[in-house]
GROMACS .gro file of C-alpha atoms in nm:
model
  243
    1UNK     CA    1  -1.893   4.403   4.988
    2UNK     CA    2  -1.957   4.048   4.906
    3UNK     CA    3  -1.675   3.784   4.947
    4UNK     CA    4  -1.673   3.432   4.829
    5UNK     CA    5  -1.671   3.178   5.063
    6UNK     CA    6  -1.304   2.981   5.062
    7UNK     CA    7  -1.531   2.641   5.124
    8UNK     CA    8  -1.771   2.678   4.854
    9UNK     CA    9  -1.506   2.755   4.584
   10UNK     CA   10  -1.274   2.442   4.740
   11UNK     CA   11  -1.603   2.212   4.701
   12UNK     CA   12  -1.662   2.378   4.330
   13UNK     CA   13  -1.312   2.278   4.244
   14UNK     CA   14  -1.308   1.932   4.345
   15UNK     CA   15  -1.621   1.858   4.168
   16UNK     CA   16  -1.450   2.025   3.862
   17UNK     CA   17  -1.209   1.768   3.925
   18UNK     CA   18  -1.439   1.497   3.980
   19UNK     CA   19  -1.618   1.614   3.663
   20UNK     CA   20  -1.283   1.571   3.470
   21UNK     CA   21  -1.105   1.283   3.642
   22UNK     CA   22  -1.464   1.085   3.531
   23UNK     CA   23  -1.414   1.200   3.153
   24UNK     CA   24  -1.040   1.109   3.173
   25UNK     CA   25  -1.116   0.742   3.222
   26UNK     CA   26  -1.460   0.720   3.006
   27UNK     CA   27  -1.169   0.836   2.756
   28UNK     CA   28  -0.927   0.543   2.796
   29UNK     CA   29  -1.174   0.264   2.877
   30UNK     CA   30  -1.338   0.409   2.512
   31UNK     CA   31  -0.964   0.367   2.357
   32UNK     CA   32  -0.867   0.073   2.530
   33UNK     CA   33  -1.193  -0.116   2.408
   34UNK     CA   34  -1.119   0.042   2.056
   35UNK     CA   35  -0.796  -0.129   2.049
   36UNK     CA   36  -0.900  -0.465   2.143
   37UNK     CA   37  -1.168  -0.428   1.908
   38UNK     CA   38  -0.905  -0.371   1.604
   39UNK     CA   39  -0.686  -0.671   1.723
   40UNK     CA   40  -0.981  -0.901   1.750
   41UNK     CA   41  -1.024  -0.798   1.383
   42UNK     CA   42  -0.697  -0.833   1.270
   43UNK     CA   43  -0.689  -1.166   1.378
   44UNK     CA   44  -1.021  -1.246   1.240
   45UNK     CA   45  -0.896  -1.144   0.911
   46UNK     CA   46  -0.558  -1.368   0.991
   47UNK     CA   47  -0.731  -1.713   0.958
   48UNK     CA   48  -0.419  -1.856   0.740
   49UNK     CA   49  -0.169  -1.795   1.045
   50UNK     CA   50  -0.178  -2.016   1.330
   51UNK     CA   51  -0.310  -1.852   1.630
   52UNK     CA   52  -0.003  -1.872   1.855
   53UNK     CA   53   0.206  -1.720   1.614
   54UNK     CA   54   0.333  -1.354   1.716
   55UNK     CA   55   0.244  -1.301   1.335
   56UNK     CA   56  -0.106  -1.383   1.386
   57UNK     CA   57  -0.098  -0.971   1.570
   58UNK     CA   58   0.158  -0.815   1.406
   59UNK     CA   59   0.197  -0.951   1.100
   60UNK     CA   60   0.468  -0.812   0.835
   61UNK     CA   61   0.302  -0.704   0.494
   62UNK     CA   62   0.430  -1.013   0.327
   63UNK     CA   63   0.263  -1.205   0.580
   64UNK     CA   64  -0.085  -1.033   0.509
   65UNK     CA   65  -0.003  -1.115   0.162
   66UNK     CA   66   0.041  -1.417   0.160
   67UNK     CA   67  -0.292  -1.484   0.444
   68UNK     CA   68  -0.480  -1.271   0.209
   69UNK     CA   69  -0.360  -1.512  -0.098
   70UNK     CA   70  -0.439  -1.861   0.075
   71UNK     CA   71  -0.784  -1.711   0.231
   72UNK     CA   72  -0.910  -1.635  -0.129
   73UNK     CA   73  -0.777  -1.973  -0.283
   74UNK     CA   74  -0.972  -2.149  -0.056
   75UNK     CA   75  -1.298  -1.944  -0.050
   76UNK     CA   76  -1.282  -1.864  -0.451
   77UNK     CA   77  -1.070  -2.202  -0.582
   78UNK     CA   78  -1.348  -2.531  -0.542
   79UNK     CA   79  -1.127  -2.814  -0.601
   80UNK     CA   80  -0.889  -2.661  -0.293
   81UNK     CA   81  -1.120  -2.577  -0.040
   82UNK     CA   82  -1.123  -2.871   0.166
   83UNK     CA   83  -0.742  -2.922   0.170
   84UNK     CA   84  -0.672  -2.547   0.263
   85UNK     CA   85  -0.925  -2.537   0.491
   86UNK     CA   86  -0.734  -2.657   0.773
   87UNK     CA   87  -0.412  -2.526   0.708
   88UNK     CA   88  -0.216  -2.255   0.845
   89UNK     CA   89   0.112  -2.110   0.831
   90UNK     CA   90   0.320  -1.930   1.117
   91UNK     CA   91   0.530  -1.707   0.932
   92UNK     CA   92   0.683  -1.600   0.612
   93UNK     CA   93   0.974  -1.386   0.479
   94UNK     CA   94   1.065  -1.260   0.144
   95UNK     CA   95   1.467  -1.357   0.054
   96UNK     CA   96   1.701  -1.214  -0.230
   97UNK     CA   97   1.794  -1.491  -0.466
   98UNK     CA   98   2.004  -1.268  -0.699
   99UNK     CA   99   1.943  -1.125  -1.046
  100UNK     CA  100   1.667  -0.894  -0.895
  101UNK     CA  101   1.429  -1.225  -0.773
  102UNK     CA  102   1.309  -1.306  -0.455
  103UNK     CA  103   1.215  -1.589  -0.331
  104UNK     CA  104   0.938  -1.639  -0.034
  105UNK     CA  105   0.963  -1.868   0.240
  106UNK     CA  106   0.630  -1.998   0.406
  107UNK     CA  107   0.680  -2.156   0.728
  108UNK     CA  108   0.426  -2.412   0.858
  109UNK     CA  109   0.414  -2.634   1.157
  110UNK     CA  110   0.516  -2.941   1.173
  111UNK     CA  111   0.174  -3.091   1.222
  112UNK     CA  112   0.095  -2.983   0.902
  113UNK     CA  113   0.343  -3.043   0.663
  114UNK     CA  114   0.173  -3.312   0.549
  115UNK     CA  115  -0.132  -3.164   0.477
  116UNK     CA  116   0.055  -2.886   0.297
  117UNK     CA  117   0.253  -3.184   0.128
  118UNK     CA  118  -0.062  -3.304  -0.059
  119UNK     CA  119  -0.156  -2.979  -0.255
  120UNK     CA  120   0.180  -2.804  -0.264
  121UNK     CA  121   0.249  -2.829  -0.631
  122UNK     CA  122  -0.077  -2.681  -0.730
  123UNK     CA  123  -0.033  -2.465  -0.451
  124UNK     CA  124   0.301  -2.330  -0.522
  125UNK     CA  125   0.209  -2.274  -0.913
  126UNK     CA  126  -0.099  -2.085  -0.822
  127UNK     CA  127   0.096  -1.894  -0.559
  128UNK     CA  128   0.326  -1.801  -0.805
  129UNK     CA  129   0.109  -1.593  -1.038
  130UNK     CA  130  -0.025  -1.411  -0.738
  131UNK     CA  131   0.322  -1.322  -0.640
  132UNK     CA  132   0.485  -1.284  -0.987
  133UNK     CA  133   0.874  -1.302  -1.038
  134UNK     CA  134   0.925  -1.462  -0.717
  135UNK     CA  135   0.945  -1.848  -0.646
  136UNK     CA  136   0.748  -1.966  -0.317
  137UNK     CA  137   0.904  -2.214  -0.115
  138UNK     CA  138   0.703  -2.446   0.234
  139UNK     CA  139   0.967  -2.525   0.510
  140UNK     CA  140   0.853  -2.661   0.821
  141UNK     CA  141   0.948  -2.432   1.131
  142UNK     CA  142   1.175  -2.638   1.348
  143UNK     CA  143   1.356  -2.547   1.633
  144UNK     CA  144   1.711  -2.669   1.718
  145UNK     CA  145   1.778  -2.725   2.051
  146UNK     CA  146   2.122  -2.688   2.188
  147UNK     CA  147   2.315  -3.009   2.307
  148UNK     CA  148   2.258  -3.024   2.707
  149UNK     CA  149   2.555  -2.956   2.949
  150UNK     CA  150   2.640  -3.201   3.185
  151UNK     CA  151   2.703  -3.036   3.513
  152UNK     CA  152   2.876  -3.156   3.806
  153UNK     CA  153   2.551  -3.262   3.959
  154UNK     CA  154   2.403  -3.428   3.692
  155UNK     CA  155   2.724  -3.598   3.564
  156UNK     CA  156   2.626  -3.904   3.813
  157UNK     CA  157   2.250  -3.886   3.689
  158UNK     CA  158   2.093  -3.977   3.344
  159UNK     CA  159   2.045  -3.619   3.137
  160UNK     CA  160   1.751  -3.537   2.945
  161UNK     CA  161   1.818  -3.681   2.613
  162UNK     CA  162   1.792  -3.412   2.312
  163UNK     CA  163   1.512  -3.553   2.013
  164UNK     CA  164   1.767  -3.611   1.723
  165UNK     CA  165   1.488  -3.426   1.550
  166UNK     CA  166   1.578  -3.113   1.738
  167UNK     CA  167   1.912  -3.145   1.642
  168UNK     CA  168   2.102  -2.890   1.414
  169UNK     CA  169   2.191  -3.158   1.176
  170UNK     CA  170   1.822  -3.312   1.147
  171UNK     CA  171   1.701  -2.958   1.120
  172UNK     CA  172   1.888  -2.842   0.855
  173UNK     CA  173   1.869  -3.213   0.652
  174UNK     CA  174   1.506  -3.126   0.679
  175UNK     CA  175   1.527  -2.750   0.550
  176UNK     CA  176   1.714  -2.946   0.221
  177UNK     CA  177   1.424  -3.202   0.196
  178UNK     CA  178   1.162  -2.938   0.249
  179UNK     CA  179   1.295  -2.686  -0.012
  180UNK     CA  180   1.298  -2.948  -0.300
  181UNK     CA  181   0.990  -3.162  -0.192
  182UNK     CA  182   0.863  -3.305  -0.427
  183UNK     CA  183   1.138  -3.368  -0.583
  184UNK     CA  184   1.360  -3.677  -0.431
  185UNK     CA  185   1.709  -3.622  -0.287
  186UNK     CA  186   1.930  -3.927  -0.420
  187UNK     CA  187   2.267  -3.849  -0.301
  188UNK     CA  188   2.505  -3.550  -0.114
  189UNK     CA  189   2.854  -3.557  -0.093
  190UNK     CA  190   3.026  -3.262   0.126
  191UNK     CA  191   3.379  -3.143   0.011
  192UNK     CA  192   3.608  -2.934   0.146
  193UNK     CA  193   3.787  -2.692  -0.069
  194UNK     CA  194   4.179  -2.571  -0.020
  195UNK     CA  195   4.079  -2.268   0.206
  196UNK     CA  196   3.917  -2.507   0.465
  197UNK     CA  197   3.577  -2.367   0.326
  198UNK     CA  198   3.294  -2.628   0.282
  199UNK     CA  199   3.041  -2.725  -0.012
  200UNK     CA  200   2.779  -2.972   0.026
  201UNK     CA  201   2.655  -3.075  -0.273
  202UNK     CA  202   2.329  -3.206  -0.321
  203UNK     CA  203   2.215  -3.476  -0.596
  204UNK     CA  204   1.853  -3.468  -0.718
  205UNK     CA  205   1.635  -3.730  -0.950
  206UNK     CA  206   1.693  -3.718  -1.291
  207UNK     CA  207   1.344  -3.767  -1.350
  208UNK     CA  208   1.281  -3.381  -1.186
  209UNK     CA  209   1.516  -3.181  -1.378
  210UNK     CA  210   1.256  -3.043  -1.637
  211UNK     CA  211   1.039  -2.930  -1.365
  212UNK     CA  212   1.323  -2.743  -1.163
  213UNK     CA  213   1.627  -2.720  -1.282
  214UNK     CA  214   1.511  -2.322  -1.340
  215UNK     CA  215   1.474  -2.332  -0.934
  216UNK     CA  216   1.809  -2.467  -0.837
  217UNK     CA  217   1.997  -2.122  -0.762
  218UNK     CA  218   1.643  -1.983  -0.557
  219UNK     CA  219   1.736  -2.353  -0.328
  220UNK     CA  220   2.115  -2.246  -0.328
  221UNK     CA  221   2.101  -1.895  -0.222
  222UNK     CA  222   1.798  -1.996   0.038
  223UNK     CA  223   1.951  -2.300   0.205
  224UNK     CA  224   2.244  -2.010   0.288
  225UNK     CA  225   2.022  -1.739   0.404
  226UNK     CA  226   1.853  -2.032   0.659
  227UNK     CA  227   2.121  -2.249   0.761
  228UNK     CA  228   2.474  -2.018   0.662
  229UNK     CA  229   2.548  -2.361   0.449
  230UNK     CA  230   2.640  -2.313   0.073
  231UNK     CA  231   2.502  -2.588  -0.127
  232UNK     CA  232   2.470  -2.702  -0.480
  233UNK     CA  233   2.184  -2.884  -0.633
  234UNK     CA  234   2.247  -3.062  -0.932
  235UNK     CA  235   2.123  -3.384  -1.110
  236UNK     CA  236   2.343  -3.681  -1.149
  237UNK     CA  237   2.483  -3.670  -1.536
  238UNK     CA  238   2.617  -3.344  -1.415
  239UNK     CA  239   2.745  -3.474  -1.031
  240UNK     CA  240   2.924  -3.742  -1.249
  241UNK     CA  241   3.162  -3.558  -1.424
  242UNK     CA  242   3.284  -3.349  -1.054
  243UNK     CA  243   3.331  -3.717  -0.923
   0.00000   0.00000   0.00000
């Protein structure tokens, strides 16, 4: 009667196991490659968001959108190719306005506000029919930094002085200039009603009103939604008769 040998069949079995622990990680280096192939693509495709956004890998669907709108503007719309070309955005998010409208919100840096300055009416109109029923809106993305504490060791020492810039009342006098631009603010005067609450209300050109006086409420309703602020845009025949 034959018997199998207890050595051969342990040496069988741990070249079974050789066999398999070598297929195991051909697997995952095969799926981990895969992966950072479809990232590398995704942000290949993401040209309009600037790379050190956390957008520019996960990107919400409005945010695809809205790269897939700029990307074919400037490859498809001559006379704006040179000023997109450059420009990037690092996030964006859809707001209600009311009434059943959104509006969307296109965050750019700083840097480039300028450059996004130059074309944004055109922009903004042609924006518009590609997003239909919704009004599109640039704000530079700012950062507020809190006011520094002085501590008991540094209250004999000169503190690092906060950039007024980074300060919540530059930032959000900013969001108000950003969300009309063109259009010039010419006055603001805040009131405060009988239940403590407060309105600041916000005086544009006269010259403007044709072009976006329709636009007013969208500015209202995303000033709040940015800043928890309520705010009023109106022109000054109207302002007059509150004063």
């Amino acid at each position: 009667m034959n018997h199998a040998n207890p050595h051969s069949t342990s040496a069988t079995r741990l070249l079974h196991l050789a066999h398999f622990r070598r297929y195991l990680l051909g697997f995952f280096r095969t799926l981990n490659t895969g992966q950072t192939f479809d990232t590398t693509a995704k942000m290949s495709q993401l040209s309009k968001i600037a790379p050190n956004s956390p957008s520019r890998t996960s990107p919400s669907e409005i945010e695809t959108a809205i790269n897939n709108a700029l990307e074919d503007l400037q490859n498809n719309t001559q006379d704006m190719k040179s000023a997109l070309r450059p420009l990037q955005f690092v996030s964006a998010r859809e707001i209600e306005v009311g009434h059943g409208r959104k509006a969307i919100v296109i965050f750019v840096p700083v840097p480039l506000l300028q450059g996004w300055h130059k074309i944004q009416q055109r922009l903004t109109r042609e924006l518009e029919k590609k997003f239909s029923d919704r009004h599109v809106l640039i704000v530079a993305s700012r950062r507020i930094l809190p006011r520094p504490k002085r501590s008991n060791r540094s209250r004999n020492s000169q503190t690092q002085k906060r950039p007024r810039s980074r300060t919540l009342t530059a930032v959000h006098d900013n969001i108000l200039t950003d969300l009309v631009y063109p259009v010039e603010i010419v006055g603001k005067r805040l009131r405060t009603k009988e239940d403590g609450s407060k309105l600041l209300k916000v005086v544009l050109d006269e010259k403007e009103r044709g072009g976006v006086d329709y636009r007013l409420d969208t500015y209202s309703e995303v000033y709040k939604r940015l800043t928890g602020k309520t705010v009023n845009f109106e022109f000054p025949q109207t302002a007059a008769s509150d004063y």
